[in-house]
Amino acid sequence: MSILVDQSTRLLVQGMGREGRFHAEQAIEYGTRFVGGVHPGRGGGAALGRPLFNTVAKAVADTGANTTLIFVPGPAAADAILEAIDAGIGLVVCITDGIPIRDMLVVRRYMAGKNVSLLGPNCPGLISPGKAKVGIMPAHIHTPGRVGVLSRSGTLTYEAVSQLTARGIGQSTCVGIGGDPVGGVTFVQCLEKFQQDPETEAVVLIGEIGGTAEEDAAAYIAQHVTKPVVSFIAGQTAPPGRRMGHAGAIIAGGQGTAASKIAAMEHSGIKVVHSPASIGETIAEVLKHTA
Amino acid sequence: MGLLSLPDCIEAVENAFRLLMADQHVQAVLINVFGGILRCDVFAQGVLQAVTNVQVTVPVVVRMEGTNVEEGRQILAESGLNFRIADGMADAAHQVVQAIQG
């Protein structure tokens, strides 16, 4: 098994511009079932051997799509998410960065109580190696296996994955939840799924400064997760008040420091590594002890 | 997504080098890229263009992985630039420290 995406994924791409097309093509190459693209004004046409649609509703009706990958530019991206939710898509993955926070507040309110998961925005997407790739991550670094990877940072996800693969340790699913302050799927929701997934034996959790996602994850792990978790928190040397690359990565009013997150993690019995270069070897060590 | 096109990439890398070179305390530069949506070949071309426009007077260590990494490495290797190429994050950190200590 794996979480969120697998062979049953029927993928739509919203925004078939240069990036949407490139990553749709990569998804197909990886073996993901790409069923069509949505690009207003190009409905009735085709791309990469699949149909193009003007609306998500029409695309869902014709293709049975259950997952969408959004590349629509920032000013229109929130609307694209709303359209996907309305069309009954179960998993909405939004790559776009720079979506106004106010727009995302509207999305979050609209989503409440509906049967939909939103991953992102400002995220790399997710991949279940050997099954489905729904995102912008480089495919070749992944290998199927039993470690779940969960992160707010795209690049650090790739870093962790490549270290695992280099050691012959595969991944069940790698999920980038995104770096914006208002997003969808949380660490806790993913941890719940990884805990339930019989194929996942251990989890890598990569957090960063800002917000309370890591503290929430630590509290949840202490109560509900029996599988070993290895964590790295980015931003250990970040000065307070400065945004570190991601909109949500900021120490504000003394809150959200790496030190407080590391303390919360360690308090919950999570193994925290202090260099991102040691993620792979630490998981290898942990797996040796559980085997 | 400000690095996706080559002109944007050149501008971003050039600005980064300009800021770093303006700081007398900077003794070496470490570039660490794991390309996802950013393609390594575009980034490598961006770096080449940028260093022709800004004079870089300190050692540069480059660690590059990810999408189109082979093309990117080839571009850097054939560039004739005196960059040190690192293999992995820990090696990159080690090399940049070594570059400073001579």
Short mmCIF file of N, CA and C in Angstrom, two decimals, chain A residues 18-19 96-97 136 138 140 155 158-159 162 276, chain B residues 1 4 34-37 39 63 66-67 89-90:
data_model
loop_
_atom_site.label_atom_id
_atom_site.label_comp_id
_atom_site.label_asym_id
_atom_site.label_seq_id
_atom_site.Cartn_x
_atom_site.Cartn_y
_atom_site.Cartn_z
N ARG A 18 3.41 25.64 -20.09
CA ARG A 18 4.71 24.97 -20.24
C ARG A 18 4.99 23.99 -19.09
N GLU A 19 4.80 24.47 -17.84
CA GLU A 19 5.11 23.61 -16.69
C GLU A 19 4.10 22.46 -16.56
N THR A 96 1.30 25.67 -7.36
CA THR A 96 1.46 27.12 -7.47
C THR A 96 1.92 27.78 -6.17
N ASP A 97 2.91 28.68 -6.29
CA ASP A 97 3.26 29.49 -5.12
C ASP A 97 2.78 30.91 -5.35
N ILE A 136 6.10 17.59 -8.91
CA ILE A 136 7.22 18.10 -9.70
C ILE A 136 8.56 17.52 -9.26
N PRO A 138 11.86 15.12 -8.96
CA PRO A 138 12.59 14.32 -9.95
C PRO A 138 12.33 12.83 -9.69
N HIS A 140 13.59 9.97 -10.80
CA HIS A 140 14.64 8.95 -10.76
C HIS A 140 15.27 8.74 -9.39
N THR A 155 12.81 20.79 -1.72
CA THR A 155 14.20 20.40 -1.91
C THR A 155 14.69 19.45 -0.82
N TYR A 158 13.58 15.95 -1.49
CA TYR A 158 14.41 15.28 -2.48
C TYR A 158 15.73 14.83 -1.83
N GLU A 159 16.26 15.71 -0.99
CA GLU A 159 17.53 15.41 -0.30
C GLU A 159 17.38 14.13 0.53
N SER A 162 16.84 10.99 -1.74
CA SER A 162 18.03 10.51 -2.45
C SER A 162 18.99 9.82 -1.49
N PRO A 276 20.93 17.93 7.74
CA PRO A 276 20.12 17.24 6.73
C PRO A 276 20.89 16.14 6.01
N MET B 1 8.20 30.60 -8.19
CA MET B 1 8.74 29.91 -9.37
C MET B 1 9.58 30.89 -10.20
N LEU B 4 12.37 29.69 -13.26
CA LEU B 4 12.04 28.70 -14.27
C LEU B 4 12.53 29.03 -15.67
N PHE B 34 18.87 21.19 -5.50
CA PHE B 34 18.25 19.89 -5.80
C PHE B 34 17.05 20.21 -6.65
N GLY B 35 17.21 20.11 -7.96
CA GLY B 35 16.19 20.59 -8.88
C GLY B 35 14.96 19.71 -8.92
N GLY B 36 13.80 20.31 -8.72
CA GLY B 36 12.54 19.62 -8.91
C GLY B 36 11.89 20.26 -10.10
N ILE B 37 11.14 21.33 -9.82
CA ILE B 37 10.55 22.10 -10.92
C ILE B 37 11.64 22.90 -11.62
N ARG B 39 15.03 23.06 -13.42
CA ARG B 39 15.84 22.08 -14.12
C ARG B 39 17.32 22.47 -14.02
N ARG B 63 27.04 21.95 -5.69
CA ARG B 63 26.47 20.63 -5.52
C ARG B 63 25.11 20.67 -6.24
N GLY B 66 19.09 16.30 -9.10
CA GLY B 66 17.68 16.43 -9.47
C GLY B 66 17.42 16.45 -10.96
N THR B 67 16.30 17.09 -11.33
CA THR B 67 15.82 17.08 -12.72
C THR B 67 16.89 17.57 -13.70
N MET B 89 25.53 16.62 -0.02
CA MET B 89 25.50 17.80 0.83
C MET B 89 26.67 17.88 1.81
N ALA B 90 26.99 16.74 2.42
CA ALA B 90 28.09 16.74 3.40
C ALA B 90 29.41 17.03 2.71
#
